[in-house]
Amino acid sequence: MSENPLAPQRLRFPTDASALTARIWPASATRTDDGELAVGGVTASDLVAQFGTPLYVVDERDVQSRAVRVRNAFAEAFERIGTRAHVYYAGKAFLTTQVAAWMAEAGLRVDVCTGGELAVALAGGVDPAMLGFHGNDKSDAEIARAVEVGVGTIVLDSHEEVQRVARAAADAGVVQRVRIRINSGVHASTHEYLATAREDQKFGIPLTEAVAAAEAVRAEPSLAFVGLHSHIGSQIFDESGFREAARRLMDVHATLVAQGPVPELNLGGGWGIDYTESDSAFAPEDVADALATIVAEACAERDIPVPEVAVEPGRYIVGPAGITLYRVGTIKPVTLEVGGDGDGDGDQIATRTYVSVDGGMSDNARPALYGADYTARLARTSDAPAVLSRVVGKHCESGDVVVNDDYLPGDVHRGDLLAVAATGAYCWSMASNYNHVGRPPVVAVADGAARILVRGESIDDLLARDTGVVPAPAAGAAH
């Protein structure tokens, strides 16, 4: 069997279409003696029997160990250059009360960007002083709540927020610590919608206005200026963008140090993870060492003190630790002409197998939004020849694709269980009720047991907020 000409260049024909590549799947993912997928010591069939499909599954120990690994990597790298590092978990990747508690237990701070995320973090027991609050359009109510509960740092995303946060802090009789988010102009090598530091987009204050913004903050008695913040994008594999953004920020940082204290520098997050065999993610130790070197060199060149540094990883910590389980439905082999003029005379013929599942863009919007690629495997093993497959959802959209291209065993059939890897980040967070499909439950697995993190939504849940529901007739009522 050879590679399918419809396959993208990155995708190679597999020697084993059931193999689990360690860097893509959760740390505990394995095959049992009879070939079934298991995570956290719990088989896919047992999980589905208890919780149904679709189902988000999170390897609890993997999340916790990744959080500790990042914390240690940055602590050690920045200790070597004579300063401290603070790791904020980017809650937008995946946040529940228990995930927030895991982060606090691992010694991480938590970054939130809405009043809802703030409420979840607080409900999870996170110390408000360990929270950072982002957002490009914070409401007055969100700002007031953040100040009221004692959020450690509010990130100012615009000039007008200087006065709004200052007013809220003055009303509360406190001095609020703030950072200024800077649009560095660095063009990260990622999808356009994931690049957050380009000039023509909504986030941050232009680099040329940073000094003026800091002066405005320092003029407010109810504000304490902590430092600058930068975030250049997400799912980035090229170190050069981080290096250039840090260099640009350090130029402004040095100017501000000459005017007064600037104790911290926040370099954001955004490093990528492996979703497919063709990806090549950074190790956190490599990221930490690179950023520490950049900061140390920049400070030495400018003859300024090395600041404390903060970073905000999210995807790296939870992404690879999660999978989504689906039940396979309709199978449709589609035969296509490849190349030629489309008349069927002498053109190469190839087949792509469409594998429908009982979820889709309502539980994973990233392929539709960003063209994101994922890896799929059947929960069982098979010796059947692999076929190029496209895993699609049940929604009324042609763009409802879960896995655009992967090779699956050719005997895939209705009723099979299918797992998609690396869905721990941004899938549950971006889930919707499109086509009135309930959002799936989230379960954590560890040590051979599973427990609910977030319950799934039922039809009753979907109808509960609809004010026009007509009561069902009583049993035995006349018609």
PDB file of N, CA and C in Angstrom, residues 191-287:
ATOM      1  N   HIS A 191      -1.106  30.909  12.449  1.00  0.00           N
ATOM      2  CA  HIS A 191      -2.308  31.303  11.730  1.00  0.00           C
ATOM      3  C   HIS A 191      -2.622  32.767  12.028  1.00  0.00           C
ATOM      4  N   GLU A 192      -3.157  33.473  11.040  1.00  0.00           N
ATOM      5  CA  GLU A 192      -3.433  34.906  11.196  1.00  0.00           C
ATOM      6  C   GLU A 192      -4.249  35.187  12.449  1.00  0.00           C
ATOM      7  N   TYR A 193      -5.239  34.345  12.752  1.00  0.00           N
ATOM      8  CA  TYR A 193      -6.096  34.586  13.902  1.00  0.00           C
ATOM      9  C   TYR A 193      -5.404  34.274  15.229  1.00  0.00           C
ATOM     10  N   LEU A 194      -4.250  33.590  15.167  1.00  0.00           N
ATOM     11  CA  LEU A 194      -3.515  33.252  16.377  1.00  0.00           C
ATOM     12  C   LEU A 194      -2.359  34.208  16.635  1.00  0.00           C
ATOM     13  N   ALA A 195      -2.079  35.084  15.677  1.00  0.00           N
ATOM     14  CA  ALA A 195      -1.003  36.055  15.825  1.00  0.00           C
ATOM     15  C   ALA A 195      -1.568  37.295  16.505  1.00  0.00           C
ATOM     16  N   THR A 196      -1.109  37.573  17.734  1.00  0.00           N
ATOM     17  CA  THR A 196      -1.746  38.613  18.540  1.00  0.00           C
ATOM     18  C   THR A 196      -0.894  39.858  18.732  1.00  0.00           C
ATOM     19  N   ALA A 197       0.189  40.002  17.978  1.00  0.00           N
ATOM     20  CA  ALA A 197       1.035  41.185  18.138  1.00  0.00           C
ATOM     21  C   ALA A 197       1.211  41.946  16.837  1.00  0.00           C
ATOM     22  N   ARG A 198       0.428  41.609  15.823  1.00  0.00           N
ATOM     23  CA  ARG A 198       0.507  42.378  14.582  1.00  0.00           C
ATOM     24  C   ARG A 198      -0.162  43.723  14.778  1.00  0.00           C
ATOM     25  N   GLU A 199       0.258  44.702  13.993  1.00  0.00           N
ATOM     26  CA  GLU A 199      -0.200  46.065  14.206  1.00  0.00           C
ATOM     27  C   GLU A 199      -1.706  46.218  13.999  1.00  0.00           C
ATOM     28  N   ASP A 200      -2.262  45.519  13.024  1.00  0.00           N
ATOM     29  CA  ASP A 200      -3.661  45.712  12.645  1.00  0.00           C
ATOM     30  C   ASP A 200      -4.545  44.674  13.333  1.00  0.00           C
ATOM     31  N   GLN A 201      -4.657  44.754  14.637  1.00  0.00           N
ATOM     32  CA  GLN A 201      -5.533  43.858  15.388  1.00  0.00           C
ATOM     33  C   GLN A 201      -5.863  44.487  16.738  1.00  0.00           C
ATOM     34  N   LYS A 202      -6.689  43.798  17.521  1.00  0.00           N
ATOM     35  CA  LYS A 202      -7.354  44.457  18.652  1.00  0.00           C
ATOM     36  C   LYS A 202      -6.546  44.531  19.944  1.00  0.00           C
ATOM     37  N   PHE A 203      -5.487  43.746  20.096  1.00  0.00           N
ATOM     38  CA  PHE A 203      -4.847  43.644  21.396  1.00  0.00           C
ATOM     39  C   PHE A 203      -3.757  44.690  21.616  1.00  0.00           C
ATOM     40  N   GLY A 204      -3.690  45.215  22.805  1.00  0.00           N
ATOM     41  CA  GLY A 204      -2.540  45.960  23.267  1.00  0.00           C
ATOM     42  C   GLY A 204      -2.430  47.399  22.827  1.00  0.00           C
ATOM     43  N   ILE A 205      -1.386  48.032  23.358  1.00  0.00           N
ATOM     44  CA  ILE A 205      -1.034  49.420  23.061  1.00  0.00           C
ATOM     45  C   ILE A 205       0.215  49.392  22.180  1.00  0.00           C
ATOM     46  N   PRO A 206       0.248  50.193  21.116  1.00  0.00           N
ATOM     47  CA  PRO A 206       1.421  50.180  20.236  1.00  0.00           C
ATOM     48  C   PRO A 206       2.716  50.454  21.003  1.00  0.00           C
ATOM     49  N   LEU A 207       3.777  49.836  20.552  1.00  0.00           N
ATOM     50  CA  LEU A 207       5.074  49.980  21.196  1.00  0.00           C
ATOM     51  C   LEU A 207       5.479  51.446  21.323  1.00  0.00           C
ATOM     52  N   THR A 208       5.147  52.246  20.313  1.00  0.00           N
ATOM     53  CA  THR A 208       5.522  53.659  20.318  1.00  0.00           C
ATOM     54  C   THR A 208       4.778  54.471  21.372  1.00  0.00           C
ATOM     55  N   GLU A 209       3.704  53.900  21.929  1.00  0.00           N
ATOM     56  CA  GLU A 209       2.900  54.618  22.938  1.00  0.00           C
ATOM     57  C   GLU A 209       3.109  54.066  24.338  1.00  0.00           C
ATOM     58  N   ALA A 210       4.031  53.130  24.475  1.00  0.00           N
ATOM     59  CA  ALA A 210       4.209  52.450  25.758  1.00  0.00           C
ATOM     60  C   ALA A 210       4.691  53.390  26.853  1.00  0.00           C
ATOM     61  N   VAL A 211       5.645  54.256  26.538  1.00  0.00           N
ATOM     62  CA  VAL A 211       6.182  55.171  27.554  1.00  0.00           C
ATOM     63  C   VAL A 211       5.096  56.115  28.046  1.00  0.00           C
ATOM     64  N   ALA A 212       4.308  56.644  27.133  1.00  0.00           N
ATOM     65  CA  ALA A 212       3.221  57.550  27.520  1.00  0.00           C
ATOM     66  C   ALA A 212       2.197  56.833  28.393  1.00  0.00           C
ATOM     67  N   ALA A 213       1.900  55.582  28.062  1.00  0.00           N
ATOM     68  CA  ALA A 213       0.945  54.817  28.856  1.00  0.00           C
ATOM     69  C   ALA A 213       1.487  54.586  30.267  1.00  0.00           C
ATOM     70  N   ALA A 214       2.780  54.250  30.371  1.00  0.00           N
ATOM     71  CA  ALA A 214       3.381  54.034  31.689  1.00  0.00           C
ATOM     72  C   ALA A 214       3.389  55.321  32.508  1.00  0.00           C
ATOM     73  N   GLU A 215       3.657  56.449  31.865  1.00  0.00           N
ATOM     74  CA  GLU A 215       3.628  57.729  32.567  1.00  0.00           C
ATOM     75  C   GLU A 215       2.231  58.021  33.099  1.00  0.00           C
ATOM     76  N   ALA A 216       1.207  57.659  32.316  1.00  0.00           N
ATOM     77  CA  ALA A 216      -0.174  57.869  32.762  1.00  0.00           C
ATOM     78  C   ALA A 216      -0.488  56.992  33.974  1.00  0.00           C
ATOM     79  N   VAL A 217       0.015  55.768  33.962  1.00  0.00           N
ATOM     80  CA  VAL A 217      -0.195  54.874  35.107  1.00  0.00           C
ATOM     81  C   VAL A 217       0.494  55.433  36.348  1.00  0.00           C
ATOM     82  N   ARG A 218       1.722  55.857  36.185  1.00  0.00           N
ATOM     83  CA  ARG A 218       2.495  56.357  37.332  1.00  0.00           C
ATOM     84  C   ARG A 218       1.897  57.649  37.904  1.00  0.00           C
ATOM     85  N   ALA A 219       1.109  58.347  37.115  1.00  0.00           N
ATOM     86  CA  ALA A 219       0.469  59.576  37.600  1.00  0.00           C
ATOM     87  C   ALA A 219      -0.768  59.305  38.434  1.00  0.00           C
ATOM     88  N   GLU A 220      -1.219  58.043  38.473  1.00  0.00           N
ATOM     89  CA  GLU A 220      -2.432  57.685  39.226  1.00  0.00           C
ATOM     90  C   GLU A 220      -2.038  57.119  40.592  1.00  0.00           C
ATOM     91  N   PRO A 221      -2.414  57.795  41.683  1.00  0.00           N
ATOM     92  CA  PRO A 221      -2.048  57.312  43.024  1.00  0.00           C
ATOM     93  C   PRO A 221      -2.616  55.935  43.363  1.00  0.00           C
ATOM     94  N   SER A 222      -3.711  55.560  42.709  1.00  0.00           N
ATOM     95  CA  SER A 222      -4.352  54.278  43.029  1.00  0.00           C
ATOM     96  C   SER A 222      -3.811  53.122  42.195  1.00  0.00           C
ATOM     97  N   LEU A 223      -2.778  53.377  41.367  1.00  0.00           N
ATOM     98  CA  LEU A 223      -2.193  52.325  40.539  1.00  0.00           C
ATOM     99  C   LEU A 223      -0.715  52.146  40.864  1.00  0.00           C
ATOM    100  N   ALA A 224      -0.262  50.909  40.784  1.00  0.00           N
ATOM    101  CA  ALA A 224       1.167  50.597  40.922  1.00  0.00           C
ATOM    102  C   ALA A 224       1.629  49.942  39.631  1.00  0.00           C
ATOM    103  N   PHE A 225       2.587  50.555  38.958  1.00  0.00           N
ATOM    104  CA  PHE A 225       3.075  50.038  37.685  1.00  0.00           C
ATOM    105  C   PHE A 225       4.034  48.887  37.936  1.00  0.00           C
ATOM    106  N   VAL A 226       3.670  47.704  37.431  1.00  0.00           N
ATOM    107  CA  VAL A 226       4.487  46.508  37.627  1.00  0.00           C
ATOM    108  C   VAL A 226       5.447  46.298  36.473  1.00  0.00           C
ATOM    109  N   GLY A 227       4.977  46.556  35.229  1.00  0.00           N
ATOM    110  CA  GLY A 227       5.841  46.351  34.081  1.00  0.00           C
ATOM    111  C   GLY A 227       5.069  46.151  32.806  1.00  0.00           C
ATOM    112  N   LEU A 228       5.777  45.744  31.774  1.00  0.00           N
ATOM    113  CA  LEU A 228       5.201  45.553  30.446  1.00  0.00           C
ATOM    114  C   LEU A 228       4.802  44.096  30.241  1.00  0.00           C
ATOM    115  N   HIS A 229       3.916  43.899  29.302  1.00  0.00           N
ATOM    116  CA  HIS A 229       3.436  42.562  28.959  1.00  0.00           C
ATOM    117  C   HIS A 229       3.411  42.427  27.445  1.00  0.00           C
ATOM    118  N   SER A 230       3.780  41.252  26.950  1.00  0.00           N
ATOM    119  CA  SER A 230       3.743  40.987  25.516  1.00  0.00           C
ATOM    120  C   SER A 230       3.260  39.572  25.279  1.00  0.00           C
ATOM    121  N   HIS A 231       2.461  39.414  24.236  1.00  0.00           N
ATOM    122  CA  HIS A 231       2.051  38.063  23.803  1.00  0.00           C
ATOM    123  C   HIS A 231       1.960  38.105  22.288  1.00  0.00           C
ATOM    124  N   ILE A 232       2.803  37.326  21.618  1.00  0.00           N
ATOM    125  CA  ILE A 232       2.900  37.464  20.161  1.00  0.00           C
ATOM    126  C   ILE A 232       2.023  36.486  19.398  1.00  0.00           C
ATOM    127  N   GLY A 233       1.410  35.514  20.085  1.00  0.00           N
ATOM    128  CA  GLY A 233       0.553  34.582  19.370  1.00  0.00           C
ATOM    129  C   GLY A 233       0.541  33.224  20.034  1.00  0.00           C
ATOM    130  N   SER A 234      -0.020  32.240  19.335  1.00  0.00           N
ATOM    131  CA  SER A 234      -0.175  30.897  19.875  1.00  0.00           C
ATOM    132  C   SER A 234       0.282  29.853  18.868  1.00  0.00           C
ATOM    133  N   GLN A 235       0.606  28.665  19.402  1.00  0.00           N
ATOM    134  CA  GLN A 235       1.028  27.525  18.578  1.00  0.00           C
ATOM    135  C   GLN A 235       2.225  27.909  17.700  1.00  0.00           C
ATOM    136  N   ILE A 236       3.264  28.433  18.378  1.00  0.00           N
ATOM    137  CA  ILE A 236       4.458  28.927  17.698  1.00  0.00           C
ATOM    138  C   ILE A 236       5.606  27.940  17.900  1.00  0.00           C
ATOM    139  N   PHE A 237       6.339  27.647  16.826  1.00  0.00           N
ATOM    140  CA  PHE A 237       7.465  26.716  16.879  1.00  0.00           C
ATOM    141  C   PHE A 237       8.805  27.397  16.599  1.00  0.00           C
ATOM    142  N   ASP A 238       8.781  28.686  16.300  1.00  0.00           N
ATOM    143  CA  ASP A 238       9.996  29.393  15.906  1.00  0.00           C
ATOM    144  C   ASP A 238      10.416  30.347  17.027  1.00  0.00           C
ATOM    145  N   GLU A 239      11.605  30.137  17.563  1.00  0.00           N
ATOM    146  CA  GLU A 239      12.100  30.946  18.680  1.00  0.00           C
ATOM    147  C   GLU A 239      12.332  32.403  18.304  1.00  0.00           C
ATOM    148  N   SER A 240      12.541  32.683  17.022  1.00  0.00           N
ATOM    149  CA  SER A 240      12.945  34.027  16.617  1.00  0.00           C
ATOM    150  C   SER A 240      11.923  35.095  16.990  1.00  0.00           C
ATOM    151  N   GLY A 241      10.633  34.750  16.943  1.00  0.00           N
ATOM    152  CA  GLY A 241       9.607  35.721  17.296  1.00  0.00           C
ATOM    153  C   GLY A 241       9.687  36.129  18.755  1.00  0.00           C
ATOM    154  N   PHE A 242       9.903  35.157  19.650  1.00  0.00           N
ATOM    155  CA  PHE A 242      10.040  35.454  21.071  1.00  0.00           C
ATOM    156  C   PHE A 242      11.279  36.324  21.311  1.00  0.00           C
ATOM    157  N   ARG A 243      12.351  35.987  20.608  1.00  0.00           N
ATOM    158  CA  ARG A 243      13.593  36.738  20.782  1.00  0.00           C
ATOM    159  C   ARG A 243      13.417  38.197  20.364  1.00  0.00           C
ATOM    160  N   GLU A 244      12.794  38.419  19.227  1.00  0.00           N
ATOM    161  CA  GLU A 244      12.616  39.789  18.740  1.00  0.00           C
ATOM    162  C   GLU A 244      11.650  40.572  19.618  1.00  0.00           C
ATOM    163  N   ALA A 245      10.563  39.934  20.057  1.00  0.00           N
ATOM    164  CA  ALA A 245       9.604  40.621  20.931  1.00  0.00           C
ATOM    165  C   ALA A 245      10.272  41.033  22.243  1.00  0.00           C
ATOM    166  N   ALA A 246      11.080  40.129  22.816  1.00  0.00           N
ATOM    167  CA  ALA A 246      11.778  40.448  24.060  1.00  0.00           C
ATOM    168  C   ALA A 246      12.751  41.601  23.859  1.00  0.00           C
ATOM    169  N   ARG A 247      13.455  41.594  22.732  1.00  0.00           N
ATOM    170  CA  ARG A 247      14.402  42.687  22.461  1.00  0.00           C
ATOM    171  C   ARG A 247      13.687  44.025  22.398  1.00  0.00           C
ATOM    172  N   ARG A 248      12.565  44.059  21.684  1.00  0.00           N
ATOM    173  CA  ARG A 248      11.818  45.315  21.551  1.00  0.00           C
ATOM    174  C   ARG A 248      11.270  45.779  22.905  1.00  0.00           C
ATOM    175  N   LEU A 249      10.754  44.828  23.687  1.00  0.00           N
ATOM    176  CA  LEU A 249      10.235  45.202  24.999  1.00  0.00           C
ATOM    177  C   LEU A 249      11.343  45.710  25.911  1.00  0.00           C
ATOM    178  N   MET A 250      12.520  45.104  25.817  1.00  0.00           N
ATOM    179  CA  MET A 250      13.609  45.513  26.691  1.00  0.00           C
ATOM    180  C   MET A 250      14.075  46.931  26.380  1.00  0.00           C
ATOM    181  N   ASP A 251      13.956  47.363  25.133  1.00  0.00           N
ATOM    182  CA  ASP A 251      14.282  48.747  24.802  1.00  0.00           C
ATOM    183  C   ASP A 251      13.384  49.714  25.568  1.00  0.00           C
ATOM    184  N   VAL A 252      12.082  49.421  25.564  1.00  0.00           N
ATOM    185  CA  VAL A 252      11.138  50.280  26.279  1.00  0.00           C
ATOM    186  C   VAL A 252      11.320  50.110  27.786  1.00  0.00           C
ATOM    187  N   HIS A 253      11.521  48.885  28.219  1.00  0.00           N
ATOM    188  CA  HIS A 253      11.743  48.604  29.641  1.00  0.00           C
ATOM    189  C   HIS A 253      12.911  49.439  30.169  1.00  0.00           C
ATOM    190  N   ALA A 254      13.985  49.504  29.404  1.00  0.00           N
ATOM    191  CA  ALA A 254      15.161  50.274  29.830  1.00  0.00           C
ATOM    192  C   ALA A 254      14.832  51.755  29.964  1.00  0.00           C
ATOM    193  N   THR A 255      14.052  52.284  29.040  1.00  0.00           N
ATOM    194  CA  THR A 255      13.641  53.691  29.115  1.00  0.00           C
ATOM    195  C   THR A 255      12.828  53.945  30.381  1.00  0.00           C
ATOM    196  N   LEU A 256      11.925  53.010  30.691  1.00  0.00           N
ATOM    197  CA  LEU A 256      11.063  53.176  31.859  1.00  0.00           C
ATOM    198  C   LEU A 256      11.836  53.009  33.162  1.00  0.00           C
ATOM    199  N   VAL A 257      12.852  52.130  33.172  1.00  0.00           N
ATOM    200  CA  VAL A 257      13.673  51.955  34.367  1.00  0.00           C
ATOM    201  C   VAL A 257      14.375  53.261  34.733  1.00  0.00           C
ATOM    202  N   ALA A 258      14.754  54.025  33.734  1.00  0.00           N
ATOM    203  CA  ALA A 258      15.419  55.304  33.987  1.00  0.00           C
ATOM    204  C   ALA A 258      14.486  56.306  34.657  1.00  0.00           C
ATOM    205  N   GLN A 259      13.177  56.065  34.578  1.00  0.00           N
ATOM    206  CA  GLN A 259      12.187  56.979  35.144  1.00  0.00           C
ATOM    207  C   GLN A 259      11.620  56.501  36.478  1.00  0.00           C
ATOM    208  N   GLY A 260      11.848  55.221  36.802  1.00  0.00           N
ATOM    209  CA  GLY A 260      11.289  54.685  38.038  1.00  0.00           C
ATOM    210  C   GLY A 260      11.336  53.166  38.036  1.00  0.00           C
ATOM    211  N   PRO A 261      10.899  52.540  39.116  1.00  0.00           N
ATOM    212  CA  PRO A 261      10.985  51.075  39.222  1.00  0.00           C
ATOM    213  C   PRO A 261      10.100  50.364  38.191  1.00  0.00           C
ATOM    214  N   VAL A 262      10.649  49.296  37.616  1.00  0.00           N
ATOM    215  CA  VAL A 262       9.890  48.395  36.729  1.00  0.00           C
ATOM    216  C   VAL A 262      10.274  46.982  37.162  1.00  0.00           C
ATOM    217  N   PRO A 263       9.580  46.458  38.153  1.00  0.00           N
ATOM    218  CA  PRO A 263      10.043  45.211  38.770  1.00  0.00           C
ATOM    219  C   PRO A 263       9.892  43.955  37.931  1.00  0.00           C
ATOM    220  N   GLU A 264       8.948  43.948  36.972  1.00  0.00           N
ATOM    221  CA  GLU A 264       8.670  42.711  36.245  1.00  0.00           C
ATOM    222  C   GLU A 264       8.608  42.939  34.735  1.00  0.00           C
ATOM    223  N   LEU A 265       8.717  41.829  34.020  1.00  0.00           N
ATOM    224  CA  LEU A 265       8.520  41.804  32.576  1.00  0.00           C
ATOM    225  C   LEU A 265       7.764  40.524  32.248  1.00  0.00           C
ATOM    226  N   ASN A 266       6.610  40.660  31.605  1.00  0.00           N
ATOM    227  CA  ASN A 266       5.804  39.485  31.259  1.00  0.00           C
ATOM    228  C   ASN A 266       5.958  39.213  29.768  1.00  0.00           C
ATOM    229  N   LEU A 267       6.484  38.036  29.432  1.00  0.00           N
ATOM    230  CA  LEU A 267       6.752  37.678  28.038  1.00  0.00           C
ATOM    231  C   LEU A 267       5.664  36.791  27.433  1.00  0.00           C
ATOM    232  N   GLY A 268       4.563  36.592  28.148  1.00  0.00           N
ATOM    233  CA  GLY A 268       3.437  35.862  27.587  1.00  0.00           C
ATOM    234  C   GLY A 268       3.710  34.378  27.432  1.00  0.00           C
ATOM    235  N   GLY A 269       2.955  33.750  26.543  1.00  0.00           N
ATOM    236  CA  GLY A 269       3.121  32.324  26.267  1.00  0.00           C
ATOM    237  C   GLY A 269       3.096  32.095  24.775  1.00  0.00           C
ATOM    238  N   GLY A 270       2.489  30.984  24.367  1.00  0.00           N
ATOM    239  CA  GLY A 270       2.277  30.781  22.948  1.00  0.00           C
ATOM    240  C   GLY A 270       3.082  29.687  22.292  1.00  0.00           C
ATOM    241  N   TRP A 271       4.014  29.033  23.023  1.00  0.00           N
ATOM    242  CA  TRP A 271       4.772  27.986  22.332  1.00  0.00           C
ATOM    243  C   TRP A 271       3.872  26.791  22.041  1.00  0.00           C
ATOM    244  N   GLY A 272       4.153  26.140  20.917  1.00  0.00           N
ATOM    245  CA  GLY A 272       3.240  25.130  20.393  1.00  0.00           C
ATOM    246  C   GLY A 272       3.409  23.764  21.010  1.00  0.00           C
ATOM    247  N   ILE A 273       2.477  22.874  20.642  1.00  0.00           N
ATOM    248  CA  ILE A 273       2.548  21.465  21.035  1.00  0.00           C
ATOM    249  C   ILE A 273       2.450  20.619  19.774  1.00  0.00           C
ATOM    250  N   ASP A 274       2.711  19.335  19.926  1.00  0.00           N
ATOM    251  CA  ASP A 274       2.641  18.412  18.800  1.00  0.00           C
ATOM    252  C   ASP A 274       1.219  17.870  18.651  1.00  0.00           C
ATOM    253  N   TYR A 275       0.569  18.266  17.568  1.00  0.00           N
ATOM    254  CA  TYR A 275      -0.742  17.717  17.231  1.00  0.00           C
ATOM    255  C   TYR A 275      -0.621  16.561  16.239  1.00  0.00           C
ATOM    256  N   THR A 276       0.435  16.585  15.423  1.00  0.00           N
ATOM    257  CA  THR A 276       0.658  15.564  14.409  1.00  0.00           C
ATOM    258  C   THR A 276       2.137  15.179  14.396  1.00  0.00           C
ATOM    259  N   GLU A 277       2.454  14.141  13.646  1.00  0.00           N
ATOM    260  CA  GLU A 277       3.838  13.683  13.542  1.00  0.00           C
ATOM    261  C   GLU A 277       4.762  14.758  12.964  1.00  0.00           C
ATOM    262  N   SER A 278       4.209  15.653  12.154  1.00  0.00           N
ATOM    263  CA  SER A 278       5.049  16.644  11.486  1.00  0.00           C
ATOM    264  C   SER A 278       5.378  17.836  12.370  1.00  0.00           C
ATOM    265  N   ASP A 279       4.725  17.966  13.527  1.00  0.00           N
ATOM    266  CA  ASP A 279       5.008  19.077  14.432  1.00  0.00           C
ATOM    267  C   ASP A 279       6.292  18.816  15.206  1.00  0.00           C
ATOM    268  N   SER A 280       6.903  19.893  15.673  1.00  0.00           N
ATOM    269  CA  SER A 280       8.140  19.764  16.441  1.00  0.00           C
ATOM    270  C   SER A 280       8.141  20.828  17.527  1.00  0.00           C
ATOM    271  N   ALA A 281       7.608  20.461  18.685  1.00  0.00           N
ATOM    272  CA  ALA A 281       7.395  21.425  19.757  1.00  0.00           C
ATOM    273  C   ALA A 281       8.665  21.656  20.572  1.00  0.00           C
ATOM    274  N   PHE A 282       8.729  22.857  21.192  1.00  0.00           N
ATOM    275  CA  PHE A 282       9.789  23.161  22.143  1.00  0.00           C
ATOM    276  C   PHE A 282       9.612  22.314  23.400  1.00  0.00           C
ATOM    277  N   ALA A 283      10.694  21.970  24.041  1.00  0.00           N
ATOM    278  CA  ALA A 283      10.642  21.499  25.423  1.00  0.00           C
ATOM    279  C   ALA A 283      10.609  22.740  26.313  1.00  0.00           C
ATOM    280  N   PRO A 284       9.904  22.697  27.448  1.00  0.00           N
ATOM    281  CA  PRO A 284       9.831  23.897  28.296  1.00  0.00           C
ATOM    282  C   PRO A 284      11.189  24.343  28.795  1.00  0.00           C
ATOM    283  N   GLU A 285      12.094  23.396  29.016  1.00  0.00           N
ATOM    284  CA  GLU A 285      13.443  23.771  29.450  1.00  0.00           C
ATOM    285  C   GLU A 285      14.149  24.598  28.379  1.00  0.00           C
ATOM    286  N   ASP A 286      13.926  24.248  27.110  1.00  0.00           N
ATOM    287  CA  ASP A 286      14.535  25.010  26.021  1.00  0.00           C
ATOM    288  C   ASP A 286      13.956  26.413  25.930  1.00  0.00           C
ATOM    289  N   VAL A 287      12.631  26.528  26.104  1.00  0.00           N
ATOM    290  CA  VAL A 287      11.992  27.849  26.083  1.00  0.00           C
ATOM    291  C   VAL A 287      12.526  28.694  27.228  1.00  0.00           C
TER     292      VAL A 287
END
